[in-house]
XYZ file of N, CA and C in Angstrom:
192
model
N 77.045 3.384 80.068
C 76.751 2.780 78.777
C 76.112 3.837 77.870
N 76.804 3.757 76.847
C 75.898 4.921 75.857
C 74.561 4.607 75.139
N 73.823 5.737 74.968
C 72.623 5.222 74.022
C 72.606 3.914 72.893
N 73.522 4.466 72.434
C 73.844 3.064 71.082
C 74.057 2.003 71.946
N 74.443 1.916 72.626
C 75.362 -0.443 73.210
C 73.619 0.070 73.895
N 72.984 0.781 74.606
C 71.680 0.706 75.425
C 70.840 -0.050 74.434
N 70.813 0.671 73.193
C 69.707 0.080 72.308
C 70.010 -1.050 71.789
N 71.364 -1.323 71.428
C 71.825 -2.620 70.719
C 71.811 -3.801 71.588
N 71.792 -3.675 72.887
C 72.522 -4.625 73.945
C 70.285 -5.169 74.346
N 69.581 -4.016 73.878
C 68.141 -4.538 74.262
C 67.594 -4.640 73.148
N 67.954 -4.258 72.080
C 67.448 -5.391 70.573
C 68.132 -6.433 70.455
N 69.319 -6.967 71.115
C 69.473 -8.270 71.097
C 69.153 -9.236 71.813
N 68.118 -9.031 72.412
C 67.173 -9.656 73.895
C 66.118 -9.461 73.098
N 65.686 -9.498 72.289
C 64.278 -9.017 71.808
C 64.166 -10.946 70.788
N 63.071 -11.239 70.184
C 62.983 -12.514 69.524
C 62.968 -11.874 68.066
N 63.215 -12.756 67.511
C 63.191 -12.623 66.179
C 61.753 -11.953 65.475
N 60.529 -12.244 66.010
C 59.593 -11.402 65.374
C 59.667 -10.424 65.905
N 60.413 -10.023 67.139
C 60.022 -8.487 68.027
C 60.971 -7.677 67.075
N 61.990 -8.436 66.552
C 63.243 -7.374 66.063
C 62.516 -6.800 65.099
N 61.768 -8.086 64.359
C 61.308 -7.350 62.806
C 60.014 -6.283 62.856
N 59.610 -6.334 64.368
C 58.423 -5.255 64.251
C 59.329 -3.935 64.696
N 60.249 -4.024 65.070
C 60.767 -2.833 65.522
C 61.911 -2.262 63.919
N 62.203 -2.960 63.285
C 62.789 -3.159 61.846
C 61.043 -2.341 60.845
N 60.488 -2.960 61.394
C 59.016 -2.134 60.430
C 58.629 -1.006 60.742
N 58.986 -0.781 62.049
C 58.848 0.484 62.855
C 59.755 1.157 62.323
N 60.774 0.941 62.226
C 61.937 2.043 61.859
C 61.929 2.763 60.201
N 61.336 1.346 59.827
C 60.915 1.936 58.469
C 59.953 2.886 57.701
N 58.989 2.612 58.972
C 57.763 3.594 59.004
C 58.092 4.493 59.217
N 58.891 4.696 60.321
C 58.966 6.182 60.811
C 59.845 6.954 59.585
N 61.159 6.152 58.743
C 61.975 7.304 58.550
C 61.554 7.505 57.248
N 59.974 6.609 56.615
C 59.340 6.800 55.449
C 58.361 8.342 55.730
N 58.232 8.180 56.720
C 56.993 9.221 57.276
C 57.907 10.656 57.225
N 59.410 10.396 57.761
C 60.279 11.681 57.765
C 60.489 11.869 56.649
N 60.594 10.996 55.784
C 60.699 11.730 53.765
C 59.517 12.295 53.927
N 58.643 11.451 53.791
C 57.455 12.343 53.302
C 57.249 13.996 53.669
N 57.226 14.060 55.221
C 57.147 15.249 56.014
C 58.354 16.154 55.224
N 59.413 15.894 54.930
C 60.572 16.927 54.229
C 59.973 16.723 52.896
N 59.117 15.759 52.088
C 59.167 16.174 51.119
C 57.475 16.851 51.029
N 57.118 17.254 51.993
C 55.914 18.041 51.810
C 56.654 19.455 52.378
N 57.397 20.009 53.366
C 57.462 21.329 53.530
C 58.300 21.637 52.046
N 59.240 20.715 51.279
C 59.700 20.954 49.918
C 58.824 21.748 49.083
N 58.021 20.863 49.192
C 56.832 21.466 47.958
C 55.929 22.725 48.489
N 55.544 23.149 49.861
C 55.475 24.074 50.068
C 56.287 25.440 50.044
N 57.908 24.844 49.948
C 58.376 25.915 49.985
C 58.620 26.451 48.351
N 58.016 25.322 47.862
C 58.403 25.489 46.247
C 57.244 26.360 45.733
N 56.231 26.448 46.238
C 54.886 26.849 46.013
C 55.023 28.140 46.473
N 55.860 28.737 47.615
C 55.697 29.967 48.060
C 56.589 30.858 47.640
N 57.520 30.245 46.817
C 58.654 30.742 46.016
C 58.107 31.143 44.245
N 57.492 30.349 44.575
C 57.081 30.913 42.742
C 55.607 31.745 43.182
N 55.048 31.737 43.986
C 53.988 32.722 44.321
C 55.048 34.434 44.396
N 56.182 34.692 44.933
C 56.677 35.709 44.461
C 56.636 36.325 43.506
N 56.818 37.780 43.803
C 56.565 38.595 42.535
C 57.963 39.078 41.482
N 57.984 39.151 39.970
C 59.145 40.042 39.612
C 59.081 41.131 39.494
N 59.522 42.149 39.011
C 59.687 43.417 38.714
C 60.346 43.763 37.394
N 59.969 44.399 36.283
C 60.281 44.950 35.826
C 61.324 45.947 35.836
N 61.904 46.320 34.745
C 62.971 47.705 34.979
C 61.568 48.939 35.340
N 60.548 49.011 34.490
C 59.764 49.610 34.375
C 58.713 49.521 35.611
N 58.435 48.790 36.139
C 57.736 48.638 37.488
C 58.440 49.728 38.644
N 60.189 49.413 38.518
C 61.169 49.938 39.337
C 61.126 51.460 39.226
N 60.844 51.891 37.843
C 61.038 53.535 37.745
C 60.164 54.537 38.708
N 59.159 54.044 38.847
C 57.852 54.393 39.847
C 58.830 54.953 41.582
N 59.546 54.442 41.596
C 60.277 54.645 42.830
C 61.659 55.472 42.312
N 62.256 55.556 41.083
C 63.309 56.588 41.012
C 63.076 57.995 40.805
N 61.547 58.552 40.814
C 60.661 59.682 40.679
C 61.609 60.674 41.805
């Protein structure tokens, strides 16, 4: 039996309030996985504009 009919075949043995705590559960969790992607987002957005530019003139220092 594969994972999927495993899980489906024992949430349908479950009662109607068990489904919906596991329905709140699922929601929690894949709210918690936005969040978590949308925090390394913003870190990576933060470490990207902390980079530096260069000038043509910054660059000449090295064509010496």
């Amino acid at each position: 039996m594969s994972k999927v009919n495993d899980i489906a075949t024992k949430y349908g043995q479950l009662s109607k309030l068990a489904k919906k705590e596991i329905d709140n559960f699922l929601d929690f969790l894949l709210h918690k996985q936005k969040e978590d992607r949308a925090k390394t987002m913003d870190n990576y957005k933060k470490k990207i504009l902390q980079t530096s530019t260069w000038s043509e003139d910054d660059l000449k220092v090295f064509l010496r």
